[in-house]
Coordinates of N, CA and C in Angstrom, one line a residue:
L1 N 16.5 -15.1 9.5 CA 15.1 -14.7 9.6 C 14.7 -15.0 11.1
P2 N 13.8 -14.1 11.6 CA 13.4 -14.3 13.0 C 12.5 -15.5 13.1
Y3 N 12.5 -16.1 14.3 CA 11.5 -17.2 14.7 C 10.2 -16.6 15.0
H4 N 9.1 -17.4 14.9 CA 7.8 -16.9 15.2 C 7.6 -16.3 16.6
F5 N 8.3 -16.8 17.6 CA 8.2 -16.3 18.9 C 8.8 -14.9 19.1
N6 N 9.7 -14.5 18.3 CA 10.2 -13.1 18.4 C 10.0 -12.3 17.2
F7 N 9.1 -12.6 16.4 CA 8.7 -11.9 15.2 C 8.3 -10.5 15.5
M8 N 8.7 -9.5 14.8 CA 8.4 -8.1 15.0 C 7.4 -7.7 13.9
G9 N 6.2 -7.2 14.3 CA 5.3 -6.7 13.3 C 3.9 -7.3 13.6
E10 N 2.9 -6.7 13.0 CA 1.5 -7.1 13.2 C 1.2 -8.4 12.5
N11 N 1.7 -8.6 11.3 CA 1.5 -9.8 10.5 C 2.5 -9.8 9.4
Q12 N 2.4 -10.8 8.5 CA 3.4 -10.9 7.4 C 3.3 -9.8 6.4
D13 N 2.2 -9.0 6.4 CA 2.1 -8.0 5.4 C 3.0 -6.8 5.7
N14 N 3.4 -6.6 6.9 CA 4.3 -5.5 7.2 C 5.6 -6.1 7.8
Y15 N 6.1 -7.1 7.1 CA 7.3 -7.8 7.6 C 8.5 -7.0 7.6
V16 N 9.3 -7.1 8.6 CA 10.6 -6.5 8.7 C 11.5 -7.6 9.3
N17 N 12.7 -7.8 8.7 CA 13.6 -8.8 9.2 C 14.2 -8.3 10.5
A18 N 13.5 -8.5 11.6 CA 13.9 -8.0 12.9 C 13.5 -9.0 14.0
S19 N 14.2 -9.1 15.0 CA 14.0 -9.9 16.2 C 14.1 -9.2 17.5
L20 N 13.2 -9.5 18.4 CA 13.3 -8.9 19.7 C 14.2 -9.8 20.6
I21 N 15.2 -9.1 21.2 CA 16.2 -9.8 22.0 C 16.1 -9.3 23.4
R22 N 15.9 -10.2 24.3 CA 15.9 -9.8 25.8 C 17.2 -10.3 26.4
F23 N 17.9 -9.3 27.0 CA 19.2 -9.6 27.6 C 19.2 -8.9 29.0
K24 N 19.3 -9.7 30.0 CA 19.2 -9.2 31.4 C 18.0 -8.4 31.5
D25 N 18.1 -7.1 31.9 CA 16.9 -6.3 32.1 C 16.7 -5.3 30.9
R26 N 17.3 -5.6 29.7 CA 17.2 -4.7 28.6 C 16.5 -5.5 27.4
E27 N 15.9 -4.7 26.5 CA 15.3 -5.2 25.3 C 15.9 -4.5 24.1
F28 N 16.3 -5.3 23.1 CA 16.9 -4.8 21.9 C 16.1 -5.3 20.7
I29 N 16.0 -4.5 19.7 CA 15.5 -5.0 18.4 C 16.7 -5.1 17.4
A30 N 17.0 -6.2 17.0 CA 18.1 -6.4 15.9 C 17.3 -6.4 14.6
A31 N 17.7 -5.5 13.7 CA 16.9 -5.5 12.4 C 17.9 -5.3 11.3
Q32 N 17.5 -5.9 10.2 CA 18.2 -5.6 8.9 C 17.7 -4.2 8.5
A33 N 18.6 -3.5 7.8 CA 18.2 -2.2 7.2 C 17.0 -2.4 6.3
P34 N 16.2 -1.3 6.2 CA 15.0 -1.4 5.3 C 15.5 -1.6 3.8
V35 N 14.5 -2.0 3.0 CA 14.8 -2.3 1.6 C 14.0 -1.4 0.8
L36 N 14.6 -0.8 -0.3 CA 13.9 0.0 -1.3 C 14.5 -0.4 -2.6
T37 N 13.7 -1.0 -3.5 CA 14.1 -1.4 -4.8 C 13.2 -0.7 -5.9
F38 N 13.8 -0.6 -7.0 CA 13.1 0.1 -8.1 C 13.1 -0.8 -9.4
N39 N 12.0 -0.6 -10.2 CA 12.0 -1.4 -11.4 C 12.8 -0.7 -12.5
K40 N 12.8 -1.2 -13.7 CA 13.6 -0.6 -14.8 C 13.2 0.8 -15.2
Y41 N 12.0 1.2 -14.8 CA 11.5 2.6 -15.1 C 11.7 3.5 -13.9
N42 N 12.5 3.1 -13.0 CA 12.9 3.9 -11.8 C 11.7 4.2 -10.9
E43 N 10.7 3.3 -10.9 CA 9.5 3.4 -10.0 C 9.7 2.5 -8.9
V44 N 9.3 2.9 -7.7 CA 9.5 2.0 -6.5 C 8.7 0.7 -6.7
K45 N 9.5 -0.4 -6.5 CA 9.0 -1.7 -6.7 C 8.7 -2.3 -5.3
F46 N 9.6 -2.1 -4.4 CA 9.4 -2.7 -3.0 C 10.0 -1.8 -2.0
D47 N 9.2 -1.5 -0.9 CA 9.6 -0.5 0.0 C 9.3 -1.0 1.4
T48 N 10.2 -1.2 2.3 CA 10.0 -1.7 3.7 C 10.3 -0.6 4.7
V49 N 10.6 0.7 4.2 CA 11.0 1.7 5.1 C 9.9 2.1 6.1
S50 N 8.7 2.2 5.7 CA 7.6 2.5 6.6 C 7.4 1.4 7.6
D51 N 7.5 0.1 7.2 CA 7.4 -1.0 8.1 C 8.5 -1.0 9.1
F52 N 9.7 -0.7 8.7 CA 10.9 -0.6 9.5 C 10.7 0.5 10.6
L53 N 10.2 1.7 10.2 CA 10.0 2.8 11.1 C 8.9 2.5 12.0
Y54 N 7.9 1.7 11.6 CA 6.7 1.4 12.4 C 7.2 0.6 13.7
L55 N 8.3 0.0 13.6 CA 8.9 -0.8 14.8 C 9.0 0.2 16.0
L56 N 9.0 1.5 15.7 CA 9.1 2.4 16.8 C 7.9 2.3 17.7
E57 N 6.8 1.8 17.2 CA 5.6 1.6 18.1 C 5.9 0.7 19.3
T58 N 7.0 -0.1 19.2 CA 7.3 -0.9 20.4 C 7.8 -0.1 21.6
G59 N 8.0 1.2 21.4 CA 8.5 2.0 22.5 C 10.0 2.4 22.4
A60 N 10.6 1.9 21.3 CA 12.1 2.2 21.2 C 12.2 3.7 20.9
N61 N 13.2 4.3 21.5 CA 13.5 5.7 21.3 C 14.8 6.0 20.6
T62 N 15.6 4.9 20.4 CA 16.9 5.1 19.8 C 17.1 4.0 18.6
I63 N 17.6 4.5 17.5 CA 17.9 3.6 16.4 C 19.4 3.8 16.2
V64 N 20.1 2.7 16.2 CA 21.6 2.7 16.0 C 21.8 2.1 14.6
T65 N 22.4 2.9 13.7 CA 22.6 2.5 12.3 C 24.0 2.3 12.1
L66 N 24.4 1.1 11.6 CA 25.8 0.8 11.3 C 26.0 0.7 9.8
T67 N 25.0 0.7 9.1 CA 25.1 0.5 7.6 C 25.3 1.8 6.9
M68 N 26.2 1.8 5.9 CA 26.4 2.9 5.1 C 25.3 2.9 4.0
P69 N 24.8 4.0 3.5 CA 23.8 4.0 2.4 C 24.3 3.3 1.1
H70 N 25.5 3.6 0.8 CA 26.1 3.1 -0.5 C 27.5 2.6 -0.1
E71 N 27.9 1.6 -0.9 CA 29.3 1.2 -0.8 C 29.7 0.7 -2.2
K72 N 30.7 1.4 -2.7 CA 31.1 1.3 -4.2 C 29.8 1.5 -5.0
E73 N 29.4 0.6 -5.8 CA 28.2 0.9 -6.7 C 26.9 0.2 -6.1
H74 N 27.0 -0.3 -4.9 CA 25.9 -1.0 -4.3 C 25.1 -0.2 -3.3
I75 N 23.8 -0.2 -3.4 CA 23.0 0.5 -2.4 C 22.8 -0.5 -1.2
K76 N 23.2 -0.1 0.0 CA 23.2 -0.9 1.1 C 21.9 -0.7 2.0
C77 N 21.5 0.6 2.0 CA 20.4 1.0 2.8 C 19.8 2.3 2.3
P78 N 18.4 2.3 2.1 CA 17.9 3.6 1.6 C 18.1 4.7 2.7
E79 N 18.3 5.9 2.2 CA 18.5 7.0 3.2 C 17.2 7.5 3.7
W80 N 16.5 6.7 4.5 CA 15.2 7.1 5.0 C 15.3 8.4 5.9
W81 N 16.4 8.6 6.4 CA 16.6 9.8 7.4 C 16.6 11.1 6.6
L82 N 16.7 11.1 5.3 CA 16.7 12.3 4.5 C 15.3 12.8 4.2
E83 N 14.3 12.0 4.4 CA 12.9 12.4 4.2 C 12.4 13.3 5.3
K84 N 11.8 14.4 4.9 CA 11.3 15.4 5.9 C 10.1 14.8 6.7
R85 N 9.2 14.1 6.0 CA 8.0 13.6 6.7 C 7.5 12.3 5.9
R86 N 7.1 11.3 6.7 CA 6.6 10.1 6.0 C 5.4 9.6 6.8
Q87 N 4.3 9.4 6.1 CA 3.2 8.7 6.8 C 3.4 7.2 6.8
L88 N 3.3 6.7 8.0 CA 3.6 5.2 8.2 C 2.3 4.4 8.1
K89 N 1.3 4.9 8.8 CA -0.1 4.3 8.7 C -1.0 5.5 9.0
E90 N -2.3 5.2 9.0 CA -3.3 6.2 9.3 C -3.0 6.8 10.7
Q91 N -2.9 8.1 10.8 CA -2.6 8.8 12.1 C -1.3 8.5 12.7
C92 N -0.3 8.1 11.8 CA 1.0 7.7 12.3 C 2.1 8.3 11.4
W93 N 2.9 9.2 11.9 CA 3.9 10.0 11.1 C 5.3 9.9 11.7
F94 N 6.2 10.1 10.8 CA 7.6 10.1 11.2 C 8.2 11.3 10.5
E95 N 8.8 12.3 11.3 CA 9.3 13.5 10.6 C 10.7 13.9 11.2
A96 N 11.6 14.3 10.3 CA 12.9 14.7 10.6 C 12.9 16.1 11.3
V97 N 13.8 16.3 12.3 CA 13.9 17.5 13.0 C 15.3 18.1 12.8
K98 N 16.3 17.4 13.2 CA 17.7 18.0 13.0 C 18.7 16.9 12.9
S99 N 19.9 17.3 12.5 CA 21.0 16.4 12.3 C 22.3 17.1 12.8
E100 N 23.2 16.4 13.5 CA 24.5 17.0 13.9 C 25.5 15.9 14.0
T101 N 26.7 16.3 13.6 CA 27.9 15.4 13.8 C 28.4 15.5 15.2
I102 N 28.5 14.4 15.9 CA 28.9 14.5 17.3 C 30.3 13.9 17.6
F103 N 30.8 13.2 16.5 CA 32.2 12.7 16.7 C 32.8 12.5 15.3
E104 N 34.0 13.0 15.1 CA 34.7 12.7 13.8 C 36.1 12.3 14.1
H105 N 36.5 11.3 13.4 CA 37.8 10.7 13.6 C 38.6 11.0 12.3
S106 N 39.9 11.1 12.4 CA 40.8 11.3 11.2 C 40.7 10.2 10.2
S107 N 40.2 9.0 10.6 CA 40.0 7.9 9.7 C 38.9 8.1 8.7
G108 N 38.0 9.2 9.0 CA 36.8 9.4 8.2 C 35.6 8.8 8.9
Q109 N 35.8 7.9 9.8 CA 34.7 7.3 10.6 C 34.2 8.4 11.6
G110 N 32.9 8.2 11.9 CA 32.4 9.1 12.9 C 31.0 8.8 13.3
L111 N 30.3 9.7 14.0 CA 29.0 9.4 14.5 C 28.1 10.6 14.3
I112 N 27.0 10.4 13.7 CA 26.0 11.5 13.4 C 24.8 11.2 14.3
K113 N 24.3 12.2 14.9 CA 23.0 12.1 15.7 C 21.9 12.8 14.9
R114 N 20.8 12.1 14.7 CA 19.7 12.7 14.0 C 18.5 12.6 15.0
T115 N 17.7 13.6 15.0 CA 16.5 13.7 15.8 C 15.2 13.7 15.0
F116 N 14.2 12.9 15.4 CA 13.0 12.8 14.6 C 11.8 12.8 15.6
Y117 N 10.6 13.0 15.1 CA 9.4 12.9 15.9 C 8.6 11.7 15.3
F118 N 8.2 10.9 16.2 CA 7.3 9.7 15.8 C 5.9 10.1 16.5
T119 N 4.9 10.3 15.6 CA 3.6 10.6 16.1 C 2.6 9.5 15.8
N120 N 2.0 9.0 16.8 CA 1.0 7.9 16.6 C -0.2 8.2 17.3
H121 N -1.3 8.4 16.6 CA -2.6 8.8 17.1 C -2.5 10.0 18.1
G122 N -1.8 11.0 17.7 CA -1.7 12.2 18.4 C -0.7 12.3 19.5
V123 N 0.0 11.1 19.8 CA 1.0 11.1 20.8 C 2.4 11.2 20.1
K124 N 3.1 12.2 20.5 CA 4.4 12.5 19.8 C 5.6 12.1 20.7
R125 N 6.5 11.4 20.2 CA 7.7 11.0 20.9 C 9.0 11.5 20.1
E126 N 10.0 11.8 20.8 CA 11.3 12.1 20.2 C 12.1 10.8 20.0
I127 N 12.6 10.7 18.8 CA 13.4 9.5 18.4 C 14.8 10.0 18.1
T128 N 15.8 9.3 18.5 CA 17.2 9.6 18.2 C 17.8 8.5 17.3
Q129 N 18.4 8.8 16.2 CA 19.2 7.9 15.4 C 20.7 8.2 15.6
L130 N 21.4 7.2 16.0 CA 22.9 7.3 16.1 C 23.5 6.5 14.9
H131 N 24.1 7.2 14.0 CA 24.6 6.6 12.8 C 26.1 6.6 12.7
F132 N 26.7 5.4 12.8 CA 28.1 5.2 12.7 C 28.4 5.3 11.2
I133 N 29.2 6.3 10.8 CA 29.5 6.5 9.4 C 30.8 5.9 9.0
N134 N 30.9 5.4 7.7 CA 32.1 4.9 7.1 C 32.7 3.7 7.7
W135 N 31.8 2.8 8.2 CA 32.2 1.5 8.6 C 32.0 0.6 7.4
L136 N 33.1 0.3 6.7 CA 33.0 -0.5 5.5 C 32.8 -2.0 5.8
D137 N 32.1 -2.6 4.8 CA 31.9 -4.1 4.9 C 33.3 -4.7 5.0
H138 N 33.4 -5.8 5.7 CA 34.6 -6.6 5.8 C 35.8 -5.8 6.4
D139 N 35.4 -4.8 7.2 CA 36.5 -4.0 7.8 C 36.2 -3.9 9.3
V140 N 37.2 -3.4 10.0 CA 37.1 -3.3 11.5 C 37.0 -1.8 11.8
P141 N 36.0 -1.4 12.6 CA 35.9 0.1 12.9 C 37.1 0.5 13.7
H142 N 37.4 1.8 13.7 CA 38.4 2.4 14.5 C 37.9 2.3 16.0
L143 N 38.7 1.9 16.9 CA 38.3 1.7 18.3 C 37.8 2.9 18.9
D144 N 38.4 4.1 18.7 CA 37.9 5.3 19.3 C 36.5 5.6 18.9
V145 N 36.1 5.4 17.7 CA 34.8 5.7 17.2 C 33.8 4.7 17.8
L146 N 34.2 3.4 17.8 CA 33.3 2.4 18.4 C 33.1 2.6 19.9
E147 N 34.1 3.0 20.6 CA 33.9 3.3 22.0 C 33.0 4.5 22.2
E148 N 33.1 5.6 21.4 CA 32.3 6.7 21.4 C 30.8 6.3 21.1
L149 N 30.6 5.5 20.1 CA 29.3 5.0 19.8 C 28.6 4.3 21.0
I150 N 29.3 3.4 21.7 CA 28.8 2.7 22.8 C 28.5 3.7 23.9
K151 N 29.4 4.6 24.2 CA 29.1 5.6 25.2 C 27.9 6.5 25.0
V152 N 27.7 6.9 23.7 CA 26.6 7.8 23.3 C 25.3 7.0 23.4
V153 N 25.3 5.7 22.9 CA 24.1 4.9 23.0 C 23.6 4.7 24.4
V154 N 24.5 4.4 25.3 CA 24.2 4.3 26.7 C 23.6 5.6 27.3
Q155 N 24.2 6.7 26.9 CA 23.7 8.0 27.4 C 22.3 8.3 26.9
H156 N 22.1 8.0 25.7 CA 20.8 8.3 25.1 C 19.7 7.3 25.4
N157 N 20.1 6.1 25.8 CA 19.1 5.1 26.1 C 19.5 4.2 27.2
P158 N 19.5 4.8 28.5 CA 20.0 4.0 29.6 C 19.2 2.8 30.0
S159 N 17.9 2.7 29.6 CA 17.1 1.6 30.1 C 16.0 1.1 29.1
G160 N 15.5 1.9 28.2 CA 14.4 1.5 27.4 C 14.8 0.6 26.2
P161 N 13.8 0.2 25.4 CA 14.1 -0.7 24.3 C 15.0 0.1 23.3
L162 N 15.8 -0.6 22.5 CA 16.7 0.0 21.6 C 16.5 -0.7 20.2

């Protein structure tokens, strides 16, 4: 859990397990994937996807996702990137634009680039998600894919928060 001095969010009502990390001249937000749980009637019981996406208000333009949505029978991360449009708060929207595979490896691992718009009070920004696919828990990623991920992250986000 984050400490109070690097807590991300307005208050405990929109809590996201995230910390602001300052390293040299860069800022990073390290965050747990959002949580989406359902009750026995398949109704949403707990949803932190909007709070997670609202972290983009910090000025971050790139989201790097290392989590697979499912692994075996376990849900690891809700597939928030499949939603076409989501209202985060009043006058604040997140909408999907396009998705493309930018690197595939014979191991099945690869990198998908997704583009979104984050609109807050009429100001629209383009957001990029770089999703490392098929990195299994307790496994080591293929070096070629990891190197490509690092290269693409630096290209897409040379200086701003990440």
